[in-house]
mmCIF file of C-alpha atoms in Angstrom:
data_model
loop_
_atom_site.group_PDB
_atom_site.id
_atom_site.type_symbol
_atom_site.label_atom_id
_atom_site.label_comp_id
_atom_site.label_asym_id
_atom_site.label_seq_id
_atom_site.Cartn_x
_atom_site.Cartn_y
_atom_site.Cartn_z
ATOM 1 C CA ASP A 1 76.860 100.014 82.599
ATOM 2 C CA ALA A 2 77.148 101.754 85.931
ATOM 3 C CA MET A 3 80.638 102.977 86.409
ATOM 4 C CA VAL A 4 83.179 105.467 87.710
ATOM 5 C CA ILE A 5 84.512 107.855 85.088
ATOM 6 C CA GLN A 6 87.560 110.037 85.425
ATOM 7 C CA ASN A 7 88.426 112.903 83.145
ATOM 8 C CA PRO A 8 90.809 113.485 81.629
ATOM 9 C CA ARG A 9 92.797 110.240 81.401
ATOM 10 C CA TYR A 10 96.007 112.179 80.929
ATOM 11 C CA GLN A 11 96.686 115.690 82.185
ATOM 12 C CA VAL A 12 99.790 117.771 81.712
ATOM 13 C CA THR A 13 100.108 120.884 83.833
ATOM 14 C CA GLN A 14 102.766 123.447 84.495
ATOM 15 C CA PHE A 15 104.630 123.687 87.747
ATOM 16 C CA GLY A 16 102.579 125.860 90.090
ATOM 17 C CA LYS A 17 99.518 126.105 87.815
ATOM 18 C CA PRO A 18 96.279 125.006 89.488
ATOM 19 C CA VAL A 19 94.711 121.894 88.037
ATOM 20 C CA THR A 20 91.408 120.118 88.616
ATOM 21 C CA LEU A 21 90.707 116.445 88.060
ATOM 22 C CA SER A 22 87.155 115.216 87.853
ATOM 23 C CA CYS A 23 85.313 112.060 88.738
ATOM 24 C CA SER A 24 81.724 111.080 88.130
ATOM 25 C CA GLN A 25 79.787 107.973 89.047
ATOM 26 C CA THR A 26 76.543 106.360 88.004
ATOM 27 C CA LEU A 27 76.524 103.860 90.875
ATOM 28 C CA ASN A 28 74.767 106.222 93.299
ATOM 29 C CA HIS A 29 77.322 105.329 95.941
ATOM 30 C CA ASN A 30 77.488 107.523 99.010
ATOM 31 C CA VAL A 31 81.246 107.293 99.527
ATOM 32 C CA MET A 32 83.822 108.721 97.117
ATOM 33 C CA TYR A 33 87.587 108.495 97.519
ATOM 34 C CA TRP A 34 90.649 110.059 95.978
ATOM 35 C CA TYR A 35 93.878 108.072 95.930
ATOM 36 C CA GLN A 36 97.322 109.083 94.758
ATOM 37 C CA GLN A 37 99.452 106.347 93.223
ATOM 38 C CA LYS A 38 103.077 106.989 92.359
ATOM 39 C CA SER A 39 105.031 104.716 90.098
ATOM 40 C CA SER A 40 105.350 101.161 91.426
ATOM 41 C CA GLN A 41 103.681 102.088 94.721
ATOM 42 C CA ALA A 42 100.433 101.258 96.439
ATOM 43 C CA PRO A 43 97.533 103.693 96.158
ATOM 44 C CA LYS A 44 97.594 106.215 98.993
ATOM 45 C CA LEU A 45 94.332 107.652 100.259
ATOM 46 C CA LEU A 46 94.216 111.450 100.140
ATOM 47 C CA PHE A 47 90.659 111.998 101.386
ATOM 48 C CA HIS A 48 87.141 110.741 101.054
ATOM 49 C CA TYR A 49 83.554 111.916 101.269
ATOM 50 C CA TYR A 50 80.997 109.977 103.234
ATOM 51 C CA ASP A 51 77.875 111.561 101.794
ATOM 52 C CA LYS A 52 78.646 115.270 102.259
ATOM 53 C CA ASP A 53 81.085 114.742 105.103
ATOM 54 C CA PHE A 54 84.665 115.392 104.065
ATOM 55 C CA ASN A 55 87.384 113.271 105.652
ATOM 56 C CA ASN A 56 90.962 114.348 105.124
ATOM 57 C CA GLU A 57 93.877 112.020 105.798
ATOM 58 C CA ALA A 58 96.274 113.474 108.336
ATOM 59 C CA ASP A 59 99.238 113.460 105.987
ATOM 60 C CA THR A 60 97.513 114.887 102.922
ATOM 61 C CA PRO A 61 99.220 118.171 101.989
ATOM 62 C CA ASP A 62 97.158 121.370 102.076
ATOM 63 C CA ASN A 63 97.945 121.733 98.400
ATOM 64 C CA PHE A 64 95.277 119.111 97.737
ATOM 65 C CA GLN A 65 91.616 120.034 98.059
ATOM 66 C CA SER A 66 88.387 118.367 97.059
ATOM 67 C CA ARG A 67 84.815 119.277 96.254
ATOM 68 C CA ARG A 68 81.711 117.168 96.008
ATOM 69 C CA PRO A 69 78.853 119.294 94.672
ATOM 70 C CA ASN A 70 76.448 116.370 94.482
ATOM 71 C CA THR A 71 76.333 112.577 94.832
ATOM 72 C CA SER A 72 77.558 111.952 91.317
ATOM 73 C CA PHE A 73 80.553 114.242 91.034
ATOM 74 C CA CYS A 74 83.764 114.762 92.941
ATOM 75 C CA PHE A 75 86.731 116.976 92.078
ATOM 76 C CA LEU A 76 90.373 116.979 93.105
ATOM 77 C CA ASP A 77 92.017 120.386 93.060
ATOM 78 C CA ILE A 78 95.773 120.749 93.234
ATOM 79 C CA ARG A 79 96.419 124.401 93.997
ATOM 80 C CA SER A 80 100.105 124.601 93.125
ATOM 81 C CA PRO A 81 101.368 121.375 91.585
ATOM 82 C CA GLY A 82 104.953 120.488 92.216
ATOM 83 C CA LEU A 83 107.091 117.958 90.394
ATOM 84 C CA GLY A 84 106.494 115.538 93.264
ATOM 85 C CA ASP A 85 102.771 115.569 92.587
ATOM 86 C CA ALA A 86 103.180 113.767 89.288
ATOM 87 C CA ALA A 87 101.280 110.531 89.774
ATOM 88 C CA MET A 88 98.223 108.535 88.834
ATOM 89 C CA TYR A 89 95.151 109.839 90.651
ATOM 90 C CA LEU A 90 92.443 107.285 91.252
ATOM 91 C CA CYS A 91 88.852 107.997 92.132
ATOM 92 C CA ALA A 92 86.823 105.258 93.775
ATOM 93 C CA THR A 93 83.343 104.840 95.167
ATOM 94 C CA SER A 94 81.658 102.473 97.587
ATOM 95 C CA SER A 95 78.214 101.894 99.007
ATOM 96 C CA GLY A 96 78.812 102.384 102.672
ATOM 97 C CA GLY A 97 82.181 102.789 104.243
ATOM 98 C CA PRO A 98 85.032 100.306 104.243
ATOM 99 C CA THR A 99 84.288 99.307 107.824
ATOM 100 C CA LEU A 100 81.152 97.656 106.500
ATOM 101 C CA GLY A 101 83.118 95.484 104.120
ATOM 102 C CA ALA A 102 82.085 97.509 101.118
ATOM 103 C CA GLU A 103 84.281 97.051 98.081
ATOM 104 C CA ALA A 104 85.616 100.074 96.261
ATOM 105 C CA PHE A 105 84.922 100.598 92.567
ATOM 106 C CA PHE A 106 87.725 102.423 90.804
ATOM 107 C CA GLY A 107 87.816 104.684 87.798
ATOM 108 C CA GLN A 108 90.485 104.343 85.107
ATOM 109 C CA GLY A 109 92.607 107.008 86.740
ATOM 110 C CA THR A 110 94.096 110.298 85.581
ATOM 111 C CA ARG A 111 97.814 110.352 84.991
ATOM 112 C CA LEU A 112 99.132 113.767 85.926
ATOM 113 C CA THR A 113 102.391 115.070 84.522
ATOM 114 C CA VAL A 114 103.915 118.267 85.899
ATOM 115 C CA VAL A 115 106.324 120.139 83.633
ATOM 116 C CA ALA B 1 96.937 100.150 113.305
ATOM 117 C CA GLN B 2 95.999 97.928 110.433
ATOM 118 C CA SER B 3 98.724 96.927 108.040
ATOM 119 C CA VAL B 4 99.104 94.499 105.197
ATOM 120 C CA THR B 5 102.257 92.851 103.888
ATOM 121 C CA GLN B 6 102.697 91.366 100.457
ATOM 122 C CA LEU B 7 105.724 89.097 100.212
ATOM 123 C CA GLY B 8 107.566 89.531 96.947
ATOM 124 C CA SER B 9 107.282 92.688 94.900
ATOM 125 C CA HIS B 10 107.720 90.668 91.730
ATOM 126 C CA VAL B 11 106.658 87.102 90.954
ATOM 127 C CA SER B 12 107.390 85.364 87.676
ATOM 128 C CA VAL B 13 105.708 82.147 86.563
ATOM 129 C CA SER B 14 105.468 80.182 83.355
ATOM 130 C CA GLU B 15 102.209 79.988 81.468
ATOM 131 C CA GLY B 16 100.197 77.092 82.871
ATOM 132 C CA ALA B 17 101.990 77.117 86.223
ATOM 133 C CA LEU B 18 100.468 77.747 89.622
ATOM 134 C CA VAL B 19 100.185 81.358 90.715
ATOM 135 C CA LEU B 20 100.652 82.085 94.423
ATOM 136 C CA LEU B 21 100.696 85.661 95.692
ATOM 137 C CA ARG B 22 101.122 86.103 99.405
ATOM 138 C CA CYS B 23 99.337 88.507 101.720
ATOM 139 C CA ASN B 24 99.493 88.780 105.492
ATOM 140 C CA TYR B 25 97.635 91.233 107.682
ATOM 141 C CA SER B 26 98.349 92.458 111.163
ATOM 142 C CA SER B 27 95.426 93.137 113.458
ATOM 143 C CA SER B 28 93.995 91.350 116.458
ATOM 144 C CA VAL B 29 90.547 91.296 114.886
ATOM 145 C CA PRO B 30 90.509 89.852 111.371
ATOM 146 C CA PRO B 31 89.689 92.644 108.949
ATOM 147 C CA TYR B 32 87.761 92.550 105.722
ATOM 148 C CA LEU B 33 90.166 91.327 103.046
ATOM 149 C CA PHE B 34 90.348 92.169 99.365
ATOM 150 C CA TRP B 35 92.441 91.427 96.328
ATOM 151 C CA TYR B 36 92.555 93.924 93.479
ATOM 152 C CA VAL B 37 94.269 93.693 90.086
ATOM 153 C CA GLN B 38 95.685 96.619 88.144
ATOM 154 C CA TYR B 39 96.668 96.483 84.490
ATOM 155 C CA PRO B 40 99.088 99.123 83.155
ATOM 156 C CA ASN B 41 97.620 102.622 83.120
ATOM 157 C CA GLN B 42 94.299 101.370 84.435
ATOM 158 C CA GLY B 43 92.351 101.631 87.646
ATOM 159 C CA LEU B 44 91.996 98.792 90.130
ATOM 160 C CA GLN B 45 89.513 95.991 89.649
ATOM 161 C CA LEU B 46 88.226 93.803 92.450
ATOM 162 C CA LEU B 47 89.192 90.137 92.091
ATOM 163 C CA LEU B 48 87.575 88.857 95.269
ATOM 164 C CA LYS B 49 86.887 89.691 98.872
ATOM 165 C CA TYR B 50 86.372 87.981 102.195
ATOM 166 C CA THR B 51 83.869 89.377 104.644
ATOM 167 C CA THR B 52 82.394 86.402 106.460
ATOM 168 C CA GLY B 53 81.425 82.780 105.976
ATOM 169 C CA ALA B 54 83.375 80.301 103.877
ATOM 170 C CA THR B 55 87.085 80.927 104.153
ATOM 171 C CA LEU B 56 87.835 79.875 100.576
ATOM 172 C CA VAL B 57 86.695 82.665 98.305
ATOM 173 C CA LYS B 58 86.407 82.371 94.547
ATOM 174 C CA GLY B 59 86.844 85.404 92.370
ATOM 175 C CA ILE B 60 86.944 86.407 88.754
ATOM 176 C CA ASN B 61 89.356 85.068 86.118
ATOM 177 C CA GLY B 62 89.849 81.777 87.965
ATOM 178 C CA PHE B 63 91.468 83.291 91.052
ATOM 179 C CA GLU B 64 90.709 82.243 94.584
ATOM 180 C CA ALA B 65 91.991 83.076 98.044
ATOM 181 C CA GLU B 66 91.800 81.412 101.404
ATOM 182 C CA PHE B 67 91.446 83.264 104.685
ATOM 183 C CA LYS B 68 93.508 81.593 107.401
ATOM 184 C CA LYS B 69 92.987 83.249 110.747
ATOM 185 C CA SER B 70 95.691 81.240 112.499
ATOM 186 C CA GLU B 71 98.238 82.422 109.950
ATOM 187 C CA THR B 72 96.772 85.941 109.493
ATOM 188 C CA SER B 73 96.976 85.293 105.783
ATOM 189 C CA PHE B 74 94.883 85.733 102.664
ATOM 190 C CA HIS B 75 97.020 84.315 99.845
ATOM 191 C CA LEU B 76 95.813 84.528 96.254
ATOM 192 C CA THR B 77 96.102 81.512 93.970
ATOM 193 C CA LYS B 78 95.285 80.425 90.449
ATOM 194 C CA PRO B 79 95.944 76.840 89.315
ATOM 195 C CA SER B 80 97.129 77.716 85.825
ATOM 196 C CA ALA B 81 98.574 81.063 84.804
ATOM 197 C CA HIS B 82 97.589 82.706 81.553
ATOM 198 C CA MET B 83 99.499 85.395 79.718
ATOM 199 C CA SER B 84 96.611 87.778 80.333
ATOM 200 C CA ASP B 85 97.166 87.464 84.105
ATOM 201 C CA ALA B 86 100.297 89.605 83.872
ATOM 202 C CA ALA B 87 99.460 92.645 85.997
ATOM 203 C CA GLU B 88 100.002 94.123 89.432
ATOM 204 C CA TYR B 89 98.056 92.637 92.307
ATOM 205 C CA PHE B 90 97.195 94.460 95.499
ATOM 206 C CA CYS B 91 95.992 92.969 98.737
ATOM 207 C CA ALA B 92 93.919 95.353 100.842
ATOM 208 C CA VAL B 93 92.303 95.339 104.256
ATOM 209 C CA SER B 94 89.709 97.396 106.046
ATOM 210 C CA PRO B 95 88.744 97.201 109.705
ATOM 211 C CA ARG B 96 85.466 95.673 110.802
ATOM 212 C CA GLY B 97 82.827 97.846 112.389
ATOM 213 C CA GLY B 98 83.137 101.308 113.857
ATOM 214 C CA SER B 99 82.844 104.557 112.022
ATOM 215 C CA GLN B 100 86.467 105.090 111.158
ATOM 216 C CA GLY B 101 88.865 103.216 109.039
ATOM 217 C CA ASN B 102 89.843 103.000 105.445
ATOM 218 C CA LEU B 103 90.946 100.587 102.803
ATOM 219 C CA ILE B 104 94.677 99.991 103.344
ATOM 220 C CA PHE B 105 96.664 98.593 100.435
ATOM 221 C CA GLY B 106 99.756 96.448 100.434
ATOM 222 C CA LYS B 107 102.684 97.509 98.273
ATOM 223 C CA GLY B 108 101.629 95.265 95.448
ATOM 224 C CA THR B 109 103.085 92.278 93.632
ATOM 225 C CA LYS B 110 103.822 92.481 89.943
ATOM 226 C CA LEU B 111 103.077 89.187 88.242
ATOM 227 C CA SER B 112 104.941 88.282 85.066
ATOM 228 C CA VAL B 113 103.904 85.279 82.989
ATOM 229 C CA LYS B 114 106.466 83.691 80.686
ATOM 230 C CA PRO B 115 105.385 81.841 77.547
#
């Protein structure tokens, strides 16, 4: 089945130690998103790629970076994780942008713990 | 700016009872409208969406939603709740047309189903 896969499902990292979360997709979608979801809150968009074009949300901290080496893969890099960065990180894809009514397909998420 | 309001952060129903989860949007032009469900420690799964056409939309797992432009609403209903429906439900909107805009989520409603 075509899908969005996030690895790992659970990640524990040390305060200040860089960490990378990965996302891959077999849907061949041109748009990939990274959301941060803290406990009992709505997902918050960090940034997205429309093809190779990177779109950063205005309030996304510089501590968060992303790479998309090809259509299938997208990475979230947290350069110096703080305790406040502990959250579920959700990767999603869509065919065409949201302004076209395209639904987003989500991965299972990576739960990040910072110790 | 687009926004979406979900009334009630927590709704509790008995098994077999009607489920009604409320969602209102604020924009002069009706956006695309989505309902997603999230089970614990999982990603989000699309239940249904409204883009155009018939205002009553049927989704998976017996859920449906009706777009009411006059009320700026897109409430989610299910005639008879099942224990497996216990989850968090997110209403989301995205603007129509243009090159900018993203999927904006409501704060979510946690549905509990009592035996």
